[in-house]
Amino acid sequence: MRTQRQVVDYSLQKRAVMRELLAGRIGTYDVCDASPYLKNAARFHGEPTDHRCPICRSENLIHVHYIYGDELKQSAGQARTRAELPVLAMTLREFQVFVVEVCPGCDWNHLVEQFLLGRDGLAGEAEDADESVAANGSTPRRRREALR
């Protein structure tokens, strides 16, 4: 997605949880605790992946995309399919997306990544172009933040 920015990857945290599990410091019941709402969101709005569950190794993981933002109002906190995200990104200024992986078999769930989407990401590209034009000798345009 063109406007995706401020990406936070939680793979190191996932590795730490798996290390704790393999060392016996936490149990399977501590990490396989997906709520019924999350399992339903995975069933109806999730995107299947090619990755096997790290716990049961029998099911493929499903990614669920949750959206949050001030402009969303009542829609904040809803699960959306990946195909809906670019449409929302062109409609809204800014919103956060949280991607959660879920195993439908053993109820493993973990936050995979978090990122921002929205039209404000396109404004950053235009500002970069303005700054490069300014370096060539023409007058720079005001930044969007200064106009607000």
mmCIF file of C-alpha atoms in Angstrom:
data_model
loop_
_atom_site.group_PDB
_atom_site.id
_atom_site.type_symbol
_atom_site.label_atom_id
_atom_site.label_comp_id
_atom_site.label_asym_id
_atom_site.label_seq_id
_atom_site.Cartn_x
_atom_site.Cartn_y
_atom_site.Cartn_z
ATOM 1 C CA MET A 1 0.000 0.000 0.000
ATOM 2 C CA ARG A 2 1.355 3.382 -1.001
ATOM 3 C CA THR A 3 0.426 5.262 2.142
ATOM 4 C CA GLN A 4 1.674 2.679 4.641
ATOM 5 C CA ARG A 5 4.069 4.292 7.122
ATOM 6 C CA GLN A 6 5.392 4.060 10.681
ATOM 7 C CA VAL A 7 5.481 0.269 10.567
ATOM 8 C CA VAL A 8 6.139 -1.565 13.844
ATOM 9 C CA ASP A 9 7.089 -5.229 13.490
ATOM 10 C CA TYR A 10 6.492 -7.480 16.506
ATOM 11 C CA SER A 11 8.511 -10.503 15.319
ATOM 12 C CA LEU A 12 11.119 -10.092 18.074
ATOM 13 C CA GLN A 13 8.388 -10.135 20.691
ATOM 14 C CA LYS A 14 6.949 -13.276 19.094
ATOM 15 C CA ARG A 15 10.371 -14.944 19.259
ATOM 16 C CA ALA A 16 10.632 -14.047 22.945
ATOM 17 C CA VAL A 17 7.221 -15.600 23.652
ATOM 18 C CA MET A 18 8.185 -18.751 21.763
ATOM 19 C CA ARG A 19 11.485 -18.941 23.698
ATOM 20 C CA GLU A 20 9.596 -18.632 27.005
ATOM 21 C CA LEU A 21 7.175 -21.341 25.892
ATOM 22 C CA LEU A 22 9.923 -23.748 24.826
ATOM 23 C CA ALA A 23 11.804 -23.128 28.076
ATOM 24 C CA GLY A 24 8.678 -24.055 30.052
ATOM 25 C CA ARG A 25 8.340 -20.689 31.794
ATOM 26 C CA ILE A 26 4.865 -20.195 30.308
ATOM 27 C CA GLY A 27 2.305 -22.756 29.267
ATOM 28 C CA THR A 28 0.390 -23.360 26.077
ATOM 29 C CA TYR A 29 -2.796 -22.130 27.742
ATOM 30 C CA ASP A 30 -1.119 -18.754 28.300
ATOM 31 C CA VAL A 31 -0.525 -18.178 24.579
ATOM 32 C CA CYS A 32 -3.460 -20.053 23.025
ATOM 33 C CA ASP A 33 -6.197 -17.831 24.365
ATOM 34 C CA ALA A 34 -7.952 -16.243 21.370
ATOM 35 C CA SER A 35 -11.297 -14.734 22.308
ATOM 36 C CA PRO A 36 -14.480 -15.819 20.505
ATOM 37 C CA TYR A 37 -14.637 -12.350 18.890
ATOM 38 C CA LEU A 38 -11.133 -12.720 17.490
ATOM 39 C CA LYS A 39 -11.880 -16.208 16.165
ATOM 40 C CA ASN A 40 -15.043 -14.936 14.449
ATOM 41 C CA ALA A 41 -13.144 -11.993 12.968
ATOM 42 C CA ALA A 42 -10.553 -14.450 11.636
ATOM 43 C CA ARG A 43 -13.281 -16.624 10.146
ATOM 44 C CA PHE A 44 -15.192 -13.820 8.408
ATOM 45 C CA HIS A 45 -12.614 -11.064 7.775
ATOM 46 C CA GLY A 46 -9.256 -12.837 7.998
ATOM 47 C CA GLU A 47 -6.701 -13.381 5.271
ATOM 48 C CA PRO A 48 -5.231 -16.914 5.136
ATOM 49 C CA THR A 49 -1.435 -17.164 5.084
ATOM 50 C CA ASP A 50 1.017 -19.867 4.045
ATOM 51 C CA HIS A 51 2.613 -19.947 7.510
ATOM 52 C CA ARG A 52 1.929 -22.848 9.849
ATOM 53 C CA CYS A 53 0.955 -22.249 13.462
ATOM 54 C CA PRO A 54 4.092 -22.277 15.645
ATOM 55 C CA ILE A 55 2.232 -24.144 18.428
ATOM 56 C CA CYS A 56 0.107 -26.899 16.860
ATOM 57 C CA ARG A 57 1.798 -26.940 13.401
ATOM 58 C CA SER A 58 -1.386 -28.371 11.903
ATOM 59 C CA GLU A 59 -3.236 -25.243 10.723
ATOM 60 C CA ASN A 60 -2.209 -22.255 8.644
ATOM 61 C CA LEU A 61 -2.338 -18.878 10.381
ATOM 62 C CA ILE A 62 -4.924 -16.237 9.515
ATOM 63 C CA HIS A 63 -4.186 -12.496 9.631
ATOM 64 C CA VAL A 64 -6.891 -10.165 10.941
ATOM 65 C CA HIS A 65 -6.594 -6.409 10.287
ATOM 66 C CA TYR A 66 -8.163 -4.154 12.944
ATOM 67 C CA ILE A 67 -8.552 -0.438 12.235
ATOM 68 C CA TYR A 68 -8.517 2.462 14.711
ATOM 69 C CA GLY A 69 -8.703 6.223 14.221
ATOM 70 C CA ASP A 70 -10.609 9.358 15.147
ATOM 71 C CA GLU A 71 -12.250 9.692 11.723
ATOM 72 C CA LEU A 72 -13.622 6.146 11.875
ATOM 73 C CA LYS A 73 -16.035 6.967 14.728
ATOM 74 C CA GLN A 74 -18.298 3.881 15.160
ATOM 75 C CA SER A 75 -16.144 1.808 12.804
ATOM 76 C CA ALA A 76 -13.081 2.047 15.052
ATOM 77 C CA GLY A 77 -12.021 -1.337 16.344
ATOM 78 C CA GLN A 78 -13.607 -3.280 13.509
ATOM 79 C CA ALA A 79 -11.866 -6.023 11.563
ATOM 80 C CA ARG A 80 -11.493 -5.356 7.842
ATOM 81 C CA THR A 81 -10.225 -7.397 4.937
ATOM 82 C CA ARG A 82 -6.945 -6.411 3.328
ATOM 83 C CA ALA A 83 -8.812 -5.444 0.143
ATOM 84 C CA GLU A 84 -10.800 -2.789 2.035
ATOM 85 C CA LEU A 85 -7.714 -1.039 3.439
ATOM 86 C CA PRO A 86 -6.578 0.812 0.261
ATOM 87 C CA VAL A 87 -10.098 2.170 -0.241
ATOM 88 C CA LEU A 88 -10.179 3.451 3.341
ATOM 89 C CA ALA A 89 -6.657 4.854 2.953
ATOM 90 C CA MET A 90 -7.814 7.071 0.086
ATOM 91 C CA THR A 91 -10.965 8.107 1.961
ATOM 92 C CA LEU A 92 -9.568 8.943 5.407
ATOM 93 C CA ARG A 93 -6.696 11.212 6.447
ATOM 94 C CA GLU A 94 -5.102 8.801 8.910
ATOM 95 C CA PHE A 95 -5.884 5.599 10.789
ATOM 96 C CA GLN A 96 -3.951 2.802 12.462
ATOM 97 C CA VAL A 97 -4.010 -0.832 11.422
ATOM 98 C CA PHE A 98 -3.141 -3.657 13.805
ATOM 99 C CA VAL A 99 -2.483 -7.063 12.237
ATOM 100 C CA VAL A 100 -3.097 -10.078 14.488
ATOM 101 C CA GLU A 101 -2.266 -13.655 13.531
ATOM 102 C CA VAL A 102 -4.695 -16.329 14.692
ATOM 103 C CA CYS A 103 -4.640 -20.113 14.525
ATOM 104 C CA PRO A 104 -8.151 -21.516 14.072
ATOM 105 C CA GLY A 105 -7.040 -24.860 15.502
ATOM 106 C CA CYS A 106 -5.326 -24.151 18.808
ATOM 107 C CA ASP A 107 -6.359 -20.465 19.347
ATOM 108 C CA TRP A 108 -2.797 -19.099 19.184
ATOM 109 C CA ASN A 109 -2.867 -15.339 18.584
ATOM 110 C CA HIS A 110 -0.201 -12.689 18.456
ATOM 111 C CA LEU A 111 0.153 -9.103 17.262
ATOM 112 C CA VAL A 112 2.218 -9.215 14.065
ATOM 113 C CA GLU A 113 2.538 -5.571 13.067
ATOM 114 C CA GLN A 114 1.071 -2.118 13.354
ATOM 115 C CA PHE A 115 1.133 0.713 10.800
ATOM 116 C CA LEU A 116 -0.537 3.948 9.729
ATOM 117 C CA LEU A 117 -2.554 4.399 6.562
ATOM 118 C CA GLY A 118 -4.368 7.357 5.047
ATOM 119 C CA ARG A 119 -4.154 10.309 2.685
ATOM 120 C CA ASP A 120 -1.666 12.141 4.929
ATOM 121 C CA GLY A 121 0.956 9.669 3.689
ATOM 122 C CA LEU A 122 0.485 10.979 0.170
ATOM 123 C CA ALA A 123 1.069 14.547 1.403
ATOM 124 C CA GLY A 124 4.524 13.505 2.631
ATOM 125 C CA GLU A 125 5.459 12.394 -0.886
ATOM 126 C CA ALA A 126 4.332 15.751 -2.304
ATOM 127 C CA GLU A 127 6.405 17.602 0.310
ATOM 128 C CA ASP A 128 9.479 15.570 -0.620
ATOM 129 C CA ALA A 129 8.962 16.578 -4.252
ATOM 130 C CA ASP A 130 8.560 20.242 -3.211
ATOM 131 C CA GLU A 131 11.803 20.107 -1.235
ATOM 132 C CA SER A 132 13.684 18.666 -4.213
ATOM 133 C CA VAL A 133 12.313 21.461 -6.414
ATOM 134 C CA ALA A 134 13.415 23.981 -3.779
ATOM 135 C CA ALA A 135 16.934 22.557 -3.876
ATOM 136 C CA ASN A 136 17.032 23.262 -7.603
ATOM 137 C CA GLY A 137 16.578 26.982 -7.019
ATOM 138 C CA SER A 138 12.849 27.660 -7.146
ATOM 139 C CA THR A 139 10.847 28.835 -4.134
ATOM 140 C CA PRO A 140 9.563 26.133 -1.762
ATOM 141 C CA ARG A 141 5.881 25.738 -0.981
ATOM 142 C CA ARG A 142 4.670 25.948 2.581
ATOM 143 C CA ARG A 143 4.443 22.689 4.420
ATOM 144 C CA ARG A 144 1.006 21.292 5.025
ATOM 145 C CA GLU A 145 1.453 21.363 8.789
ATOM 146 C CA ALA A 146 2.095 25.129 8.693
ATOM 147 C CA LEU A 147 -1.201 25.708 6.894
ATOM 148 C CA ARG A 148 -3.277 23.859 9.477
#
